């Protein structure tokens, strides 16, 4: 299947998942489990089932890696789904949340869609096309001075990872205009792709949080890397422009 067709399916799955969450938002506090810094919602599960049914309607034996569980036998092409990224925001009715669906073939991300239903924003990219927002091409910011930049980070569930994300980004505080923490990594990364913010750093994050959005950043002219993969799947994600990416990477490598 070509990347364009895979992207159509990813877009349909992300839209279906996000629209299901939005339509049932009165049930946002229905909880499956809770731990001190984490929450699992009934709608997380339901939305992943909705996304999976869209994917499997097109590809019945699809291999799916999702925040809410895996499905299908391992194969070269894999679907990576985060049904609600920014779960805690959704739970508290903070509208900064989204659904994310990516397709990976071997080591290459070939298509990705991120849908933020409360804002009516659909970000998409395939490996052979431009990054788009609601069908219009987008580009990372052309900013040329660190003093003009906005940098975002995220606070992972584990204290060690949260401290590291803060340590890396706080070192930038004297040289940038603003630091921001918004709470949905996929959408934060789409802000980099759109040129609304200029960089993103988080450690302790998972592939489903960043897979689609990293491709969108790259196809918008930005740079991304995921590294330091841990056995439990946690990883570090850095994204930015030609200006911010090297600086974030340098700080990440110097911070222990
Ligand atoms: C979380 C969000 C948040 C990030 C956390 C993620 P979830 O994803 O992306 O911004 O800081 O590390 O776990 O759990 O809401 O899908």
mmCIF file of C-alpha atoms in Angstrom, residues 8-243:
data_model
loop_
_atom_site.group_PDB
_atom_site.id
_atom_site.type_symbol
_atom_site.label_atom_id
_atom_site.label_comp_id
_atom_site.label_asym_id
_atom_site.label_seq_id
_atom_site.Cartn_x
_atom_site.Cartn_y
_atom_site.Cartn_z
ATOM 1 C CA UNK A 8 -5.857 8.287 4.472
ATOM 2 C CA UNK A 9 -6.443 5.357 6.830
ATOM 3 C CA UNK A 10 -4.392 6.994 9.624
ATOM 4 C CA UNK A 11 -6.405 10.219 9.246
ATOM 5 C CA UNK A 12 -9.711 8.318 9.328
ATOM 6 C CA UNK A 13 -8.631 6.382 12.452
ATOM 7 C CA UNK A 14 -7.405 9.507 14.300
ATOM 8 C CA UNK A 15 -10.598 11.393 13.430
ATOM 9 C CA UNK A 16 -12.842 8.506 14.510
ATOM 10 C CA UNK A 17 -10.987 8.151 17.820
ATOM 11 C CA UNK A 18 -10.988 11.880 18.587
ATOM 12 C CA UNK A 19 -14.611 12.351 17.562
ATOM 13 C CA UNK A 20 -15.663 9.425 19.764
ATOM 14 C CA UNK A 21 -13.923 11.029 22.758
ATOM 15 C CA UNK A 22 -15.504 14.410 21.998
ATOM 16 C CA UNK A 23 -18.972 12.959 21.485
ATOM 17 C CA UNK A 24 -18.786 11.111 24.811
ATOM 18 C CA UNK A 25 -16.970 13.800 26.787
ATOM 19 C CA UNK A 26 -19.705 13.882 29.436
ATOM 20 C CA UNK A 27 -18.227 10.502 30.479
ATOM 21 C CA UNK A 28 -14.681 11.892 30.740
ATOM 22 C CA UNK A 29 -14.399 11.032 34.423
ATOM 23 C CA UNK A 30 -15.236 7.334 34.018
ATOM 24 C CA UNK A 31 -11.997 5.782 35.240
ATOM 25 C CA UNK A 32 -10.568 2.299 34.758
ATOM 26 C CA UNK A 33 -7.612 2.731 37.099
ATOM 27 C CA UNK A 34 -5.707 5.424 38.969
ATOM 28 C CA UNK A 35 -2.232 5.747 40.383
ATOM 29 C CA UNK A 36 -0.613 8.822 41.962
ATOM 30 C CA UNK A 37 0.454 10.481 38.688
ATOM 31 C CA UNK A 38 -1.530 8.519 36.123
ATOM 32 C CA UNK A 39 -5.075 7.827 35.127
ATOM 33 C CA UNK A 40 -6.615 5.318 32.739
ATOM 34 C CA UNK A 41 -10.035 6.246 31.358
ATOM 35 C CA UNK A 42 -12.831 4.075 29.996
ATOM 36 C CA UNK A 43 -12.756 6.370 26.959
ATOM 37 C CA UNK A 44 -9.007 5.697 26.382
ATOM 38 C CA UNK A 45 -9.907 2.046 25.809
ATOM 39 C CA UNK A 46 -13.050 2.755 23.804
ATOM 40 C CA UNK A 47 -11.274 5.221 21.518
ATOM 41 C CA UNK A 48 -8.472 2.772 20.804
ATOM 42 C CA UNK A 49 -11.108 0.153 19.841
ATOM 43 C CA UNK A 50 -12.693 2.725 17.517
ATOM 44 C CA UNK A 51 -9.314 3.531 15.891
ATOM 45 C CA UNK A 52 -8.504 -0.181 15.548
ATOM 46 C CA UNK A 53 -11.808 -0.918 13.839
ATOM 47 C CA UNK A 54 -11.125 1.790 11.224
ATOM 48 C CA UNK A 55 -7.631 0.393 10.570
ATOM 49 C CA UNK A 56 -8.829 -3.235 10.479
ATOM 50 C CA UNK A 57 -11.684 -2.425 8.135
ATOM 51 C CA UNK A 58 -9.017 -1.476 5.570
ATOM 52 C CA UNK A 59 -6.343 -3.987 6.654
ATOM 53 C CA UNK A 60 -7.931 -6.903 8.537
ATOM 54 C CA UNK A 61 -4.637 -8.399 9.770
ATOM 55 C CA UNK A 62 -3.044 -5.068 10.770
ATOM 56 C CA UNK A 63 -0.391 -5.132 13.485
ATOM 57 C CA UNK A 64 -1.272 -2.422 16.019
ATOM 58 C CA UNK A 65 0.885 -1.082 18.855
ATOM 59 C CA UNK A 66 -1.286 1.069 21.073
ATOM 60 C CA UNK A 67 -1.119 2.847 24.400
ATOM 61 C CA UNK A 68 -4.073 0.678 25.421
ATOM 62 C CA UNK A 69 -2.609 -2.617 24.182
ATOM 63 C CA UNK A 70 -1.420 -4.423 21.083
ATOM 64 C CA UNK A 71 -3.239 -6.377 18.403
ATOM 65 C CA UNK A 72 -2.230 -8.648 15.506
ATOM 66 C CA UNK A 73 0.942 -10.587 14.738
ATOM 67 C CA UNK A 74 4.248 -8.707 14.421
ATOM 68 C CA UNK A 75 4.935 -7.627 10.845
ATOM 69 C CA UNK A 76 7.026 -5.109 8.938
ATOM 70 C CA UNK A 77 4.222 -2.522 8.781
ATOM 71 C CA UNK A 78 2.987 -1.463 12.200
ATOM 72 C CA UNK A 79 0.247 0.981 13.278
ATOM 73 C CA UNK A 80 1.058 3.085 16.340
ATOM 74 C CA UNK A 81 -1.986 4.499 18.143
ATOM 75 C CA UNK A 82 -2.484 6.903 21.025
ATOM 76 C CA UNK A 83 -6.278 7.217 21.259
ATOM 77 C CA UNK A 84 -6.177 10.163 23.702
ATOM 78 C CA UNK A 85 -2.829 11.923 24.129
ATOM 79 C CA UNK A 86 -3.174 14.354 27.007
ATOM 80 C CA UNK A 87 -5.447 12.030 28.976
ATOM 81 C CA UNK A 88 -5.174 14.068 32.180
ATOM 82 C CA UNK A 89 -6.094 17.260 30.292
ATOM 83 C CA UNK A 90 -9.124 15.510 28.780
ATOM 84 C CA UNK A 91 -10.133 14.214 32.233
ATOM 85 C CA UNK A 92 -10.085 17.769 33.664
ATOM 86 C CA UNK A 93 -11.706 19.284 30.535
ATOM 87 C CA UNK A 94 -8.579 21.159 29.543
ATOM 88 C CA UNK A 95 -9.047 21.113 25.763
ATOM 89 C CA UNK A 96 -5.356 20.454 24.925
ATOM 90 C CA UNK A 97 -5.607 16.774 23.917
ATOM 91 C CA UNK A 98 -5.599 14.848 20.660
ATOM 92 C CA UNK A 99 -5.666 11.450 18.948
ATOM 93 C CA UNK A 100 -2.568 10.210 17.165
ATOM 94 C CA UNK A 101 -2.103 7.443 14.581
ATOM 95 C CA UNK A 102 1.168 6.616 12.800
ATOM 96 C CA UNK A 103 2.287 3.921 10.383
ATOM 97 C CA UNK A 104 5.831 2.586 10.554
ATOM 98 C CA UNK A 105 7.395 0.370 7.890
ATOM 99 C CA UNK A 106 10.596 -1.196 9.169
ATOM 100 C CA UNK A 107 12.445 1.705 10.797
ATOM 101 C CA UNK A 108 10.713 4.404 8.741
ATOM 102 C CA UNK A 109 7.611 6.352 9.760
ATOM 103 C CA UNK A 110 5.617 6.539 6.534
ATOM 104 C CA UNK A 111 2.413 8.315 7.592
ATOM 105 C CA UNK A 112 1.066 10.146 10.626
ATOM 106 C CA UNK A 113 -2.082 11.973 11.681
ATOM 107 C CA UNK A 114 -2.779 14.026 14.819
ATOM 108 C CA UNK A 115 -6.326 15.279 15.421
ATOM 109 C CA UNK A 116 -7.288 17.813 18.088
ATOM 110 C CA UNK A 117 -11.091 17.705 18.071
ATOM 111 C CA UNK A 118 -11.775 20.642 20.408
ATOM 112 C CA UNK A 119 -9.767 22.904 18.090
ATOM 113 C CA UNK A 120 -10.900 21.328 14.803
ATOM 114 C CA UNK A 121 -7.242 20.827 13.838
ATOM 115 C CA UNK A 122 -6.050 17.854 11.803
ATOM 116 C CA UNK A 123 -2.297 17.605 11.237
ATOM 117 C CA UNK A 124 -1.028 15.047 8.737
ATOM 118 C CA UNK A 125 2.023 13.991 6.768
ATOM 119 C CA UNK A 126 3.294 11.105 4.703
ATOM 120 C CA UNK A 127 6.937 10.359 4.064
ATOM 121 C CA UNK A 128 6.658 11.604 0.483
ATOM 122 C CA UNK A 129 4.494 14.697 0.972
ATOM 123 C CA UNK A 130 4.259 17.997 2.866
ATOM 124 C CA UNK A 131 3.042 18.359 6.433
ATOM 125 C CA UNK A 132 -0.436 19.845 6.492
ATOM 126 C CA UNK A 133 -2.904 21.421 8.890
ATOM 127 C CA UNK A 134 -6.486 20.932 7.708
ATOM 128 C CA UNK A 135 -5.108 20.287 4.228
ATOM 129 C CA UNK A 136 -2.873 23.381 4.035
ATOM 130 C CA UNK A 137 0.943 23.020 4.031
ATOM 131 C CA UNK A 138 2.743 24.075 7.224
ATOM 132 C CA UNK A 139 6.371 24.888 8.009
ATOM 133 C CA UNK A 140 8.449 25.143 11.166
ATOM 134 C CA UNK A 141 9.298 28.661 12.307
ATOM 135 C CA UNK A 142 12.028 30.569 10.467
ATOM 136 C CA UNK A 143 13.240 32.156 13.737
ATOM 137 C CA UNK A 144 16.939 33.027 13.663
ATOM 138 C CA UNK A 145 17.569 34.118 17.256
ATOM 139 C CA UNK A 146 17.261 31.897 20.359
ATOM 140 C CA UNK A 147 16.066 34.990 22.228
ATOM 141 C CA UNK A 148 12.851 34.905 20.154
ATOM 142 C CA UNK A 149 12.039 31.225 20.747
ATOM 143 C CA UNK A 150 9.336 29.365 22.682
ATOM 144 C CA UNK A 151 10.393 25.889 23.903
ATOM 145 C CA UNK A 152 7.973 23.251 25.224
ATOM 146 C CA UNK A 153 8.535 20.286 27.474
ATOM 147 C CA UNK A 154 6.391 17.644 29.168
ATOM 148 C CA UNK A 155 6.240 16.183 32.644
ATOM 149 C CA UNK A 156 6.404 12.419 32.533
ATOM 150 C CA UNK A 157 4.796 10.148 35.135
ATOM 151 C CA UNK A 158 8.121 9.245 36.752
ATOM 152 C CA UNK A 159 9.932 11.768 38.953
ATOM 153 C CA UNK A 160 13.352 10.945 37.513
ATOM 154 C CA UNK A 161 12.185 11.639 33.951
ATOM 155 C CA UNK A 162 10.226 14.740 34.979
ATOM 156 C CA UNK A 163 13.288 16.145 36.754
ATOM 157 C CA UNK A 164 15.465 15.521 33.725
ATOM 158 C CA UNK A 165 13.013 17.204 31.323
ATOM 159 C CA UNK A 166 12.903 20.211 33.660
ATOM 160 C CA UNK A 167 16.695 20.246 34.102
ATOM 161 C CA UNK A 168 17.326 20.312 30.356
ATOM 162 C CA UNK A 169 14.713 22.927 29.512
ATOM 163 C CA UNK A 170 15.374 25.171 32.527
ATOM 164 C CA UNK A 171 18.946 25.628 31.328
ATOM 165 C CA UNK A 172 17.441 27.340 28.280
ATOM 166 C CA UNK A 173 15.422 29.799 30.353
ATOM 167 C CA UNK A 174 18.033 32.603 30.231
ATOM 168 C CA UNK A 175 18.419 32.387 26.455
ATOM 169 C CA UNK A 176 14.847 31.894 25.125
ATOM 170 C CA UNK A 177 11.705 34.031 25.230
ATOM 171 C CA UNK A 178 9.414 31.487 26.940
ATOM 172 C CA UNK A 179 9.271 27.930 28.249
ATOM 173 C CA UNK A 180 5.874 26.191 28.132
ATOM 174 C CA UNK A 181 4.337 22.938 29.484
ATOM 175 C CA UNK A 182 1.002 22.135 27.819
ATOM 176 C CA UNK A 183 0.393 18.432 28.502
ATOM 177 C CA UNK A 184 -0.133 16.600 25.213
ATOM 178 C CA UNK A 185 3.145 15.761 23.508
ATOM 179 C CA UNK A 186 1.689 14.957 20.077
ATOM 180 C CA UNK A 187 -0.061 18.314 19.934
ATOM 181 C CA UNK A 188 2.958 20.145 21.385
ATOM 182 C CA UNK A 189 5.060 18.667 18.565
ATOM 183 C CA UNK A 190 2.465 19.771 15.989
ATOM 184 C CA UNK A 191 2.961 23.311 17.347
ATOM 185 C CA UNK A 192 6.632 22.929 16.369
ATOM 186 C CA UNK A 193 5.561 21.736 12.902
ATOM 187 C CA UNK A 194 3.240 24.724 12.518
ATOM 188 C CA UNK A 195 5.898 27.208 13.682
ATOM 189 C CA UNK A 196 3.834 28.320 16.691
ATOM 190 C CA UNK A 197 6.587 27.154 19.059
ATOM 191 C CA UNK A 198 10.184 26.409 18.160
ATOM 192 C CA UNK A 199 11.298 23.310 20.056
ATOM 193 C CA UNK A 200 10.294 20.358 22.233
ATOM 194 C CA UNK A 201 12.194 18.172 24.683
ATOM 195 C CA UNK A 202 10.852 15.378 26.905
ATOM 196 C CA UNK A 203 12.287 12.265 28.432
ATOM 197 C CA UNK A 204 10.202 9.359 29.754
ATOM 198 C CA UNK A 205 7.771 9.488 26.871
ATOM 199 C CA UNK A 206 6.429 6.604 24.728
ATOM 200 C CA UNK A 207 6.517 5.977 20.995
ATOM 201 C CA UNK A 208 2.726 6.353 20.633
ATOM 202 C CA UNK A 209 2.965 9.897 22.066
ATOM 203 C CA UNK A 210 5.404 11.085 19.402
ATOM 204 C CA UNK A 211 5.416 8.740 16.356
ATOM 205 C CA UNK A 212 2.949 10.589 14.119
ATOM 206 C CA UNK A 213 3.912 14.082 15.258
ATOM 207 C CA UNK A 214 7.668 13.592 14.710
ATOM 208 C CA UNK A 215 7.002 12.719 11.066
ATOM 209 C CA UNK A 216 4.781 15.819 10.798
ATOM 210 C CA UNK A 217 7.598 17.993 12.237
ATOM 211 C CA UNK A 218 10.115 16.531 9.795
ATOM 212 C CA UNK A 219 7.888 16.982 6.767
ATOM 213 C CA UNK A 220 7.364 20.592 7.919
ATOM 214 C CA UNK A 221 11.123 21.143 7.655
ATOM 215 C CA UNK A 222 12.034 20.445 11.284
ATOM 216 C CA UNK A 223 14.379 17.952 12.887
ATOM 217 C CA UNK A 224 13.545 15.228 15.415
ATOM 218 C CA UNK A 225 15.210 12.377 17.228
ATOM 219 C CA UNK A 226 14.015 9.683 19.624
ATOM 220 C CA UNK A 227 16.783 8.142 21.701
ATOM 221 C CA UNK A 228 17.734 6.479 25.002
ATOM 222 C CA UNK A 229 15.083 3.803 24.517
ATOM 223 C CA UNK A 230 14.487 1.986 27.813
ATOM 224 C CA UNK A 231 13.432 -1.683 28.079
ATOM 225 C CA UNK A 232 9.948 -0.597 29.207
ATOM 226 C CA UNK A 233 9.531 1.578 26.080
ATOM 227 C CA UNK A 234 10.258 5.002 27.617
ATOM 228 C CA UNK A 235 12.324 7.223 25.378
ATOM 229 C CA UNK A 236 13.614 10.749 24.944
ATOM 230 C CA UNK A 237 12.233 12.959 22.188
ATOM 231 C CA UNK A 238 13.880 16.112 20.860
ATOM 232 C CA UNK A 239 12.314 18.224 18.096
ATOM 233 C CA UNK A 240 13.059 21.646 16.741
ATOM 234 C CA UNK A 241 14.144 23.888 13.930
ATOM 235 C CA UNK A 242 17.588 24.264 12.384
ATOM 236 C CA UNK A 243 18.257 26.764 15.178
#
